[in-house]
Short mmCIF file of C-alpha atoms and ligand atoms in Angstrom, two decimals:
data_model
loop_
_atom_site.label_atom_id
_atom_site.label_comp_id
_atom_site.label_asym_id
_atom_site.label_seq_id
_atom_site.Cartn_x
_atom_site.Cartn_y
_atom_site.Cartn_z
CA UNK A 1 0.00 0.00 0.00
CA UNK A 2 1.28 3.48 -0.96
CA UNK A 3 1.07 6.54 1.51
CA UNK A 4 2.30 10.08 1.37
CA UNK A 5 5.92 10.83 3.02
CA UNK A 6 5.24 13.47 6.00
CA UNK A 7 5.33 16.53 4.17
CA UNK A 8 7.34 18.67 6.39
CA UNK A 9 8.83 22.42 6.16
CA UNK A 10 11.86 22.93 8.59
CA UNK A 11 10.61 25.92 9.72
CA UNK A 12 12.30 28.68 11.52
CA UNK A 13 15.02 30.64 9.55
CA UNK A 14 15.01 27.91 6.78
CA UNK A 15 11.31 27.58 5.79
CA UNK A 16 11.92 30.34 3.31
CA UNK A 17 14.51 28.22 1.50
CA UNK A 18 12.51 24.89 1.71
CA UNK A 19 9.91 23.01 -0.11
CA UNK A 20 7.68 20.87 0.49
CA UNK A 21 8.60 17.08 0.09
CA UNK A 22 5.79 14.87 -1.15
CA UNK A 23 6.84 12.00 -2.83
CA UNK A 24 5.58 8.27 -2.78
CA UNK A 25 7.20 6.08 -0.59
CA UNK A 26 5.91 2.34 0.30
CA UNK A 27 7.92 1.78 3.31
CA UNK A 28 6.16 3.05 5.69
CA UNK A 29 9.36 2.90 8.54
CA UNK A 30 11.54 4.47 5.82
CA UNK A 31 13.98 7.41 6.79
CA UNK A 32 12.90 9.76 3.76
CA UNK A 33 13.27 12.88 2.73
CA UNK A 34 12.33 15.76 5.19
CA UNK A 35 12.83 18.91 3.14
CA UNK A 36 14.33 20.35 -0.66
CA UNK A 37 16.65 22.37 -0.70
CA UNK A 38 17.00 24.84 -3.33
CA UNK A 39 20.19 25.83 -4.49
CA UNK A 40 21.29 28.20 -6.46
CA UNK A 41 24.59 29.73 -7.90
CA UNK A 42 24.21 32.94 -5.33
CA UNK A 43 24.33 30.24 -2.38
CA UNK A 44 27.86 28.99 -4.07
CA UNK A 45 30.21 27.75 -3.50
CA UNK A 46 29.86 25.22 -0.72
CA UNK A 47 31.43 22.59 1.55
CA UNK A 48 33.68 22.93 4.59
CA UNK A 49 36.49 20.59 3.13
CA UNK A 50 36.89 23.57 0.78
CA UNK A 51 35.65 26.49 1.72
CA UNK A 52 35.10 28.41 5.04
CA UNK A 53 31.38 28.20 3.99
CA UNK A 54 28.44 25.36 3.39
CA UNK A 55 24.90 24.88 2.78
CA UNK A 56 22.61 26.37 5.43
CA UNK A 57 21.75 22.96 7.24
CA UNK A 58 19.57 22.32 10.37
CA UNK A 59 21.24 20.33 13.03
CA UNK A 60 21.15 16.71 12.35
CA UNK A 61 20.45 17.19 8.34
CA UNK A 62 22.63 15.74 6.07
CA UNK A 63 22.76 15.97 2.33
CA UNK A 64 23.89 12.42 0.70
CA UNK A 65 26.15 12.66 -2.62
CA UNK A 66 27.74 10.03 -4.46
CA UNK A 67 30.21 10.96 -7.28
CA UNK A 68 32.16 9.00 -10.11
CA UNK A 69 30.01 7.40 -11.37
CA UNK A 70 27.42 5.61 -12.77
CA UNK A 71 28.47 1.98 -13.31
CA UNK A 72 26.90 -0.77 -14.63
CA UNK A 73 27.17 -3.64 -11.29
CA UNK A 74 27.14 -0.97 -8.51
CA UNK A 75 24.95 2.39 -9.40
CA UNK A 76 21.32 0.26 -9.72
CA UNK A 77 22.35 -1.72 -6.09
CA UNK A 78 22.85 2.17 -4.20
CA UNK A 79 19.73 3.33 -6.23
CA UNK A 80 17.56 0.09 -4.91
CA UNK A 81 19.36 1.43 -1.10
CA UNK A 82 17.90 4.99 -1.63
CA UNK A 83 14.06 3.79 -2.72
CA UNK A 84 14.00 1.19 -0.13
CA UNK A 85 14.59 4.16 2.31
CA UNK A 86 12.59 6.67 0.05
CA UNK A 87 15.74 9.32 -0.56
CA UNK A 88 16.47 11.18 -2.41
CA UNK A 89 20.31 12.06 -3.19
CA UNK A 90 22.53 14.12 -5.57
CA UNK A 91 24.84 11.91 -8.18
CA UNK A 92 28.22 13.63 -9.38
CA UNK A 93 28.56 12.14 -12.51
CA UNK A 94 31.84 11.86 -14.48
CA UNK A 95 31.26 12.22 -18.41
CA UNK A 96 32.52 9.20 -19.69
CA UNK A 97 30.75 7.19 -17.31
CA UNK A 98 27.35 8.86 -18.13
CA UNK A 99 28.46 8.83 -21.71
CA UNK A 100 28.79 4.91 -21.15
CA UNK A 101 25.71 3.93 -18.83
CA UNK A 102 23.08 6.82 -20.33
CA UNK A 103 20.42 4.57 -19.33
CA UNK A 104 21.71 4.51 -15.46
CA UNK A 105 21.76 8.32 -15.50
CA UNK A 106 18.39 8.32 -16.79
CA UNK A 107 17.40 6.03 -14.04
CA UNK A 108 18.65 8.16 -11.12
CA UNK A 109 17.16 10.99 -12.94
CA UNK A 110 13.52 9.09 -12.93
CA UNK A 111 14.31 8.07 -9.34
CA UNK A 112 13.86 11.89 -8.56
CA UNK A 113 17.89 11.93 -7.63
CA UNK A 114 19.81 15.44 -8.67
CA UNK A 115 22.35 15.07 -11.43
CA UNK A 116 25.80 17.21 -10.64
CA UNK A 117 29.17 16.98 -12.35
CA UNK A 118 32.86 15.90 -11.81
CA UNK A 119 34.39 16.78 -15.14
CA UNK A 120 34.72 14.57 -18.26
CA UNK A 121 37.33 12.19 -17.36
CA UNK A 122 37.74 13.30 -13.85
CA UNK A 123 41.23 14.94 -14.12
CA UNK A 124 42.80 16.30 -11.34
CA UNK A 125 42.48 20.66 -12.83
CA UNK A 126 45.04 21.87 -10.66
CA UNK A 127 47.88 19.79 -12.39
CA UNK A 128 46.46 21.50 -15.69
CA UNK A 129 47.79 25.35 -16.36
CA UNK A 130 45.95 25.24 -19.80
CA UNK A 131 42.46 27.24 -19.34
CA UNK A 132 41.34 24.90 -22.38
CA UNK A 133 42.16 21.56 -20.08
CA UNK A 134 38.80 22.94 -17.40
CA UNK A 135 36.79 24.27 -20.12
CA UNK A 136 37.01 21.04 -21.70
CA UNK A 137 36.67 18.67 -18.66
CA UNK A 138 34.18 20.72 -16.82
CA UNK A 139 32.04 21.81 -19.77
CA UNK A 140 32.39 17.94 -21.12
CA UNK A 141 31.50 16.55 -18.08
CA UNK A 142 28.21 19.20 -18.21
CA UNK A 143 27.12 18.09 -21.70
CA UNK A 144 27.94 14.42 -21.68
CA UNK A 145 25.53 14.34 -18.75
CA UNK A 146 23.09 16.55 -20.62
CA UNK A 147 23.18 14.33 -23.23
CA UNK A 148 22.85 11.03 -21.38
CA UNK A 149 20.16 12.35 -19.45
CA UNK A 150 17.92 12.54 -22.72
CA UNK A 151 14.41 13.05 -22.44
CA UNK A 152 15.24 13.44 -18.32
CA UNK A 153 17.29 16.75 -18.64
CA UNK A 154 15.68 18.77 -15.54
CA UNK A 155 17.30 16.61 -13.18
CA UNK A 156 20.71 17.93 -14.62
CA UNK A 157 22.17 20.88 -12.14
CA UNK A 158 24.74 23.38 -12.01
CA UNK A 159 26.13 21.44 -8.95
CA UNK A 160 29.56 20.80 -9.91
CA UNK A 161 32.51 18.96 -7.64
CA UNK A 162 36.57 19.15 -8.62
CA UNK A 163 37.91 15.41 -8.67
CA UNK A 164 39.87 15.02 -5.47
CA UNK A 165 38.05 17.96 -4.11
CA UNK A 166 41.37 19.66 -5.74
CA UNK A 167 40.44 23.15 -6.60
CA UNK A 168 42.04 26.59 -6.24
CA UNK A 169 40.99 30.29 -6.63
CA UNK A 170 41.82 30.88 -10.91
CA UNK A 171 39.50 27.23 -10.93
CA UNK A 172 36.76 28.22 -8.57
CA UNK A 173 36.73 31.69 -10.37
CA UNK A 174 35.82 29.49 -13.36
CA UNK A 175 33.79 27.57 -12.16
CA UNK A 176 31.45 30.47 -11.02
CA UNK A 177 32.01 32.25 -13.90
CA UNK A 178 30.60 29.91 -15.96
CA UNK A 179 27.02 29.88 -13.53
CA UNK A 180 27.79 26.52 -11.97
CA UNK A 181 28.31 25.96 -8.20
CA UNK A 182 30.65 24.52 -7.05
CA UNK A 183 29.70 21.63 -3.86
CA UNK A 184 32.33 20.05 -2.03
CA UNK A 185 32.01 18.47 1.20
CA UNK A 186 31.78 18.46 4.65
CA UNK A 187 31.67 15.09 5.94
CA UNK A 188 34.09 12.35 4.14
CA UNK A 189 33.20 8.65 4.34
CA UNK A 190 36.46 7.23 3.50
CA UNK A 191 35.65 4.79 1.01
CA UNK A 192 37.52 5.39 -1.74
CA UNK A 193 40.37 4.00 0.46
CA UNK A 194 41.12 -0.01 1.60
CA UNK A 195 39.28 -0.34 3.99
CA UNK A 196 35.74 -2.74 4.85
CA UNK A 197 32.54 -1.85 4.52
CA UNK A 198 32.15 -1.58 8.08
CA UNK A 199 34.64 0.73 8.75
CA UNK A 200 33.16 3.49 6.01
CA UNK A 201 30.04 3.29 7.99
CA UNK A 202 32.02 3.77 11.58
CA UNK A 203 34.07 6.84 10.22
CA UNK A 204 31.09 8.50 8.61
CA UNK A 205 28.65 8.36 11.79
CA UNK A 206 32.00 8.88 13.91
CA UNK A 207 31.98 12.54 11.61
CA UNK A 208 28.73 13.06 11.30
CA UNK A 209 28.22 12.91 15.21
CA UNK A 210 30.97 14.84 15.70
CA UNK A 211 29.59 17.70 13.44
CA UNK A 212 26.22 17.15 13.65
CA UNK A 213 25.01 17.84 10.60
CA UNK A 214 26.85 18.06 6.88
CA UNK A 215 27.52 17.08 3.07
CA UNK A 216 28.21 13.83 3.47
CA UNK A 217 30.31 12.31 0.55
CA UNK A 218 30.39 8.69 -0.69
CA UNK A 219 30.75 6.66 -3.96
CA UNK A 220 28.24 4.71 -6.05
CA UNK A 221 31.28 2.58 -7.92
CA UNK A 222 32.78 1.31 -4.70
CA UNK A 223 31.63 -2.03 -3.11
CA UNK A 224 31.87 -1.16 -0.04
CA UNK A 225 29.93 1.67 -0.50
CA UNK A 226 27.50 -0.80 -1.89
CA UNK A 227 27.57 -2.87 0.97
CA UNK A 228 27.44 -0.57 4.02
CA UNK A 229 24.94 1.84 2.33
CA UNK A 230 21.48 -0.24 3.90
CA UNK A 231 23.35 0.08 7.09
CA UNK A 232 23.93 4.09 7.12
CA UNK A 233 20.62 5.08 6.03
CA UNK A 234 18.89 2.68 8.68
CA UNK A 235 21.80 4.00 11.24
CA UNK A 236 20.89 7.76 10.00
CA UNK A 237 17.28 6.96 11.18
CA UNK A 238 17.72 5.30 14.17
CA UNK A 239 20.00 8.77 15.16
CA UNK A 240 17.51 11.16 14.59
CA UNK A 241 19.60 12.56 11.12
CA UNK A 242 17.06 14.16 8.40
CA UNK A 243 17.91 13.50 5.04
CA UNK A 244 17.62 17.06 2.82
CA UNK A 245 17.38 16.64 -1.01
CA UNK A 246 19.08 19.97 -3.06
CA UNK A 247 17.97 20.82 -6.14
CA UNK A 248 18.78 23.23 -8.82
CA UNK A 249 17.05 26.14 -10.07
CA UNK A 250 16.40 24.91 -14.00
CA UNK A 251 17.03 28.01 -15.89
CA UNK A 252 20.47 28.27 -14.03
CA UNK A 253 21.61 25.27 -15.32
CA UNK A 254 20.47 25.84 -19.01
CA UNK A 255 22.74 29.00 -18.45
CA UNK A 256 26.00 26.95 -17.21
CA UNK A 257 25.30 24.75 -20.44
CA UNK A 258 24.90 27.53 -22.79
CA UNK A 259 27.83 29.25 -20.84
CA UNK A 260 30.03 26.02 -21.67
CA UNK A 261 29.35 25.55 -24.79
CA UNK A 262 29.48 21.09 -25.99
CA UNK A 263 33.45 20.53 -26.36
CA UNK A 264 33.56 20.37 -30.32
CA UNK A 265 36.69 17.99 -30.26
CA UNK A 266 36.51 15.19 -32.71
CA UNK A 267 36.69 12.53 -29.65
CA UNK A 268 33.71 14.08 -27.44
CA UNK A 269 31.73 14.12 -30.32
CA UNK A 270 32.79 10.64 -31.76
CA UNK A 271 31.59 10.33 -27.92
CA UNK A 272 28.01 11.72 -28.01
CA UNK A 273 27.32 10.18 -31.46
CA UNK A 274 27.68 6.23 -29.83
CA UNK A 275 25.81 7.67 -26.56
CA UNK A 276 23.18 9.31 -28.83
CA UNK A 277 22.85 6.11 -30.32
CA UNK A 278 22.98 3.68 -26.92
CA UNK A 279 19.87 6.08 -25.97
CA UNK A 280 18.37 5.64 -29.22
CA UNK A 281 18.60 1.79 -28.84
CA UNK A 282 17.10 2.25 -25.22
CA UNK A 283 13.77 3.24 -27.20
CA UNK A 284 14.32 6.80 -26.01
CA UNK A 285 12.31 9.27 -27.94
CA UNK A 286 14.16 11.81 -30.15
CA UNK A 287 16.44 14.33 -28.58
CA UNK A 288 16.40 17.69 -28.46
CA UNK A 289 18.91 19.20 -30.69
CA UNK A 290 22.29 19.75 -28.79
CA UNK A 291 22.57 23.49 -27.28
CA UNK A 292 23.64 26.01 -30.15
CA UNK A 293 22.21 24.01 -32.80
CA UNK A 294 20.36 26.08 -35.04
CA UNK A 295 17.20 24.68 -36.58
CA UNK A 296 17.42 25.23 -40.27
CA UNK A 297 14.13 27.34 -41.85
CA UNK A 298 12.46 26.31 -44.36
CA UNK A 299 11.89 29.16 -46.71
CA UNK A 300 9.22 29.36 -48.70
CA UNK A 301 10.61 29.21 -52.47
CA UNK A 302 10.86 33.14 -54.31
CA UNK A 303 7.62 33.94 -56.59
CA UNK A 304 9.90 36.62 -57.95
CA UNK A 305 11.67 36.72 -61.44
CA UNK A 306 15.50 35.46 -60.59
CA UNK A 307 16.77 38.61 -62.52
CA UNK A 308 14.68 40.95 -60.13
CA UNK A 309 15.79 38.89 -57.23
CA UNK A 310 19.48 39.45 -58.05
CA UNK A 311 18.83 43.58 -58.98
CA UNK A 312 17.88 44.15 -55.31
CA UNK A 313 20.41 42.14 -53.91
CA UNK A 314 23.01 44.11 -55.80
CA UNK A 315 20.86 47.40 -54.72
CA UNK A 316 21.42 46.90 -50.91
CA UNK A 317 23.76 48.25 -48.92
CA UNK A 318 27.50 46.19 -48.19
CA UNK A 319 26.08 43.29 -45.54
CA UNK A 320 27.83 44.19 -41.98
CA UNK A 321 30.45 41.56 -40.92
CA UNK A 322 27.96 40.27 -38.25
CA UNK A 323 24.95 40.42 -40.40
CA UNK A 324 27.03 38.94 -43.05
CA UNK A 325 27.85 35.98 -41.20
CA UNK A 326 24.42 35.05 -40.18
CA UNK A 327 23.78 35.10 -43.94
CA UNK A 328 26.75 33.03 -44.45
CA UNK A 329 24.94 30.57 -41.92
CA UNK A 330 21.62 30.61 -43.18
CA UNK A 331 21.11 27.40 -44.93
CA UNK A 332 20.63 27.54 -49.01
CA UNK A 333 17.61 28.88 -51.09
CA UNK A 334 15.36 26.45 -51.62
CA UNK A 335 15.88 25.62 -55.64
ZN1 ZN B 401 35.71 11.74 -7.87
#
């Protein structure tokens, strides 16, 4: 039997930055979600393992993100975890994973998860002087998910996270210049490290208790993420934690991606050709055209006589060099 989740605002100095939540849930013991979180690029950037500053959360609320992936044996298993406990989470996708497993990004997206970024091919940018190397990994790891994503594109954020958290001021400036927003961390869970299952789960309540409250950060292509994940959420209930879901203000986002243009390298878009057509194997409907595509007009062929045609074209003034380009652009006369 299906029920309605509590729908609870937090109240106090943070109902004006909360929704609602009121989502379908059929566990009726499950931790949930207990308010959205909008965020937008003005609330930027955030995370204490970066910056002296982090998302305004309540005491005991915690904001769950999983980065690098998705991947094909571990991404469904944490996204079965979530709806078992009805949360909702935020995904830092790497490009060439979502370029690889479209139909998992699509899947979180359905789920009602947030879709952030973590570059193309998750390269550390501070060992990278060329300004090209982050407008290529940051604005490919934007697009490829964009892409991916298909028909499920409002899940796709500005949220955007630097690989190894490694970031610096000419990179951060970037980042924000470009409208995305950048989200580190504030609570680590170890697990990218060799250690058990059980041990991610002891170091991340260990933090979390100590703080309180926090971005907690994980991984959906680790195993032992995998396997301790049931345990944390049910752990975060028993505890009293609140689970806070951020989302992104859509029109910011279609700003970042117009901002960052698609990378027009030969290998991204030898890239998005095979993902266009994994989605278009997947059943998908058709996509939208990729940002900056121009549709071509059909123009309605000339009832005039050709030689009158050419007289006032030869009559007008010298086309400006911006005026004359669109021209140039303009697809052929129809014959
Ligand atoms: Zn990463």
């Amino acid at each position: 039997m299906k029920f309605w989740v509590a729908a609870m605002m937090a109240g106090g100095v943070m109902g004006a930055a909360s929704l609602p939540v009121r989502a379908e849930c059929s566990n009726p013991d499950a931790l949930g979600v207990s308010r959205v979180m909008p965020v937008s690029v003005a609330d930027g950037p955030v995370g204490l393992a970066s910056y002296k500053r982090t998302l305004a959360l309540d005491d005991h609320e915690v904001v769950l993100t999983f980065d690098d992936g998705p991947i094909a044996n571990r991404t469904p298993a944490v996204l079965k975890a979530l709806e078992r406990e009805c949360v909702k989470a935020t995904f830092f996708t790497v490009g060439v994973m979502a370029a690889a497993y479209p139909k998992l990004v699509q899947e979180t997206a359905q789920a009602g998860h947030t879709i952030g970024t973590h570059t193309w091919s998750h390269r550390y940018l501070t060992q990278r002087r060329n300004r090209n190397a982050a407008d290529f990994q940051i604005g490919g790891g934007l697009h490829a998910a964009n892409v991916a994503l298909g028909e499920e594109k409002a899940a796709l954020s500005p949220f955007f996270r630097f690989p190894g958290l490694n970031h610096n001021k000419r990179l951060d400036a970037f980042v924000a210049e470009n409208g995305l927003i950048s989200v580190s961390v504030d609570i680590v869970g170890d697990d990218w490290l060799f250690i058990t299952p059980d041990q991610v789960l002891q170091r991340t309540m260990a933090r979390l208790e100590q703080k309180k409250k926090g971005i907690i950060l994980l991984h959906d292509i680790q195993n032992r993420t995998v396997q301790m994940l049931p345990a944390l959420l049910r752990q975060l209930k028993e505890r009293g934690y609140r689970v806070v879901h951020i989302v992104p203000d859509e029109t910011e986002t279609r700003v970042a991606l117009a901002k960052l243009g698609e990378p027009q390298s030969r290998s991204f878009q030898i890239a998005m050709a095979r993902t266009r057509t994994k989605i278009a194997k997947l059943g998908a409907p058709d996509l939208a055209p990729v940002p900056g595509f121009i549709e071509p007009v059909e123009k309605a062929p000339s009832t005039r006589p050709l030689a009158e045609r050419v007289a006032s074209i030869e009559a007008a003034p010298a086309p400006r060099p911006v005026a004359f380009a669109r021209v140039q652009a303009a697809p052929p006369p129809a014959p």
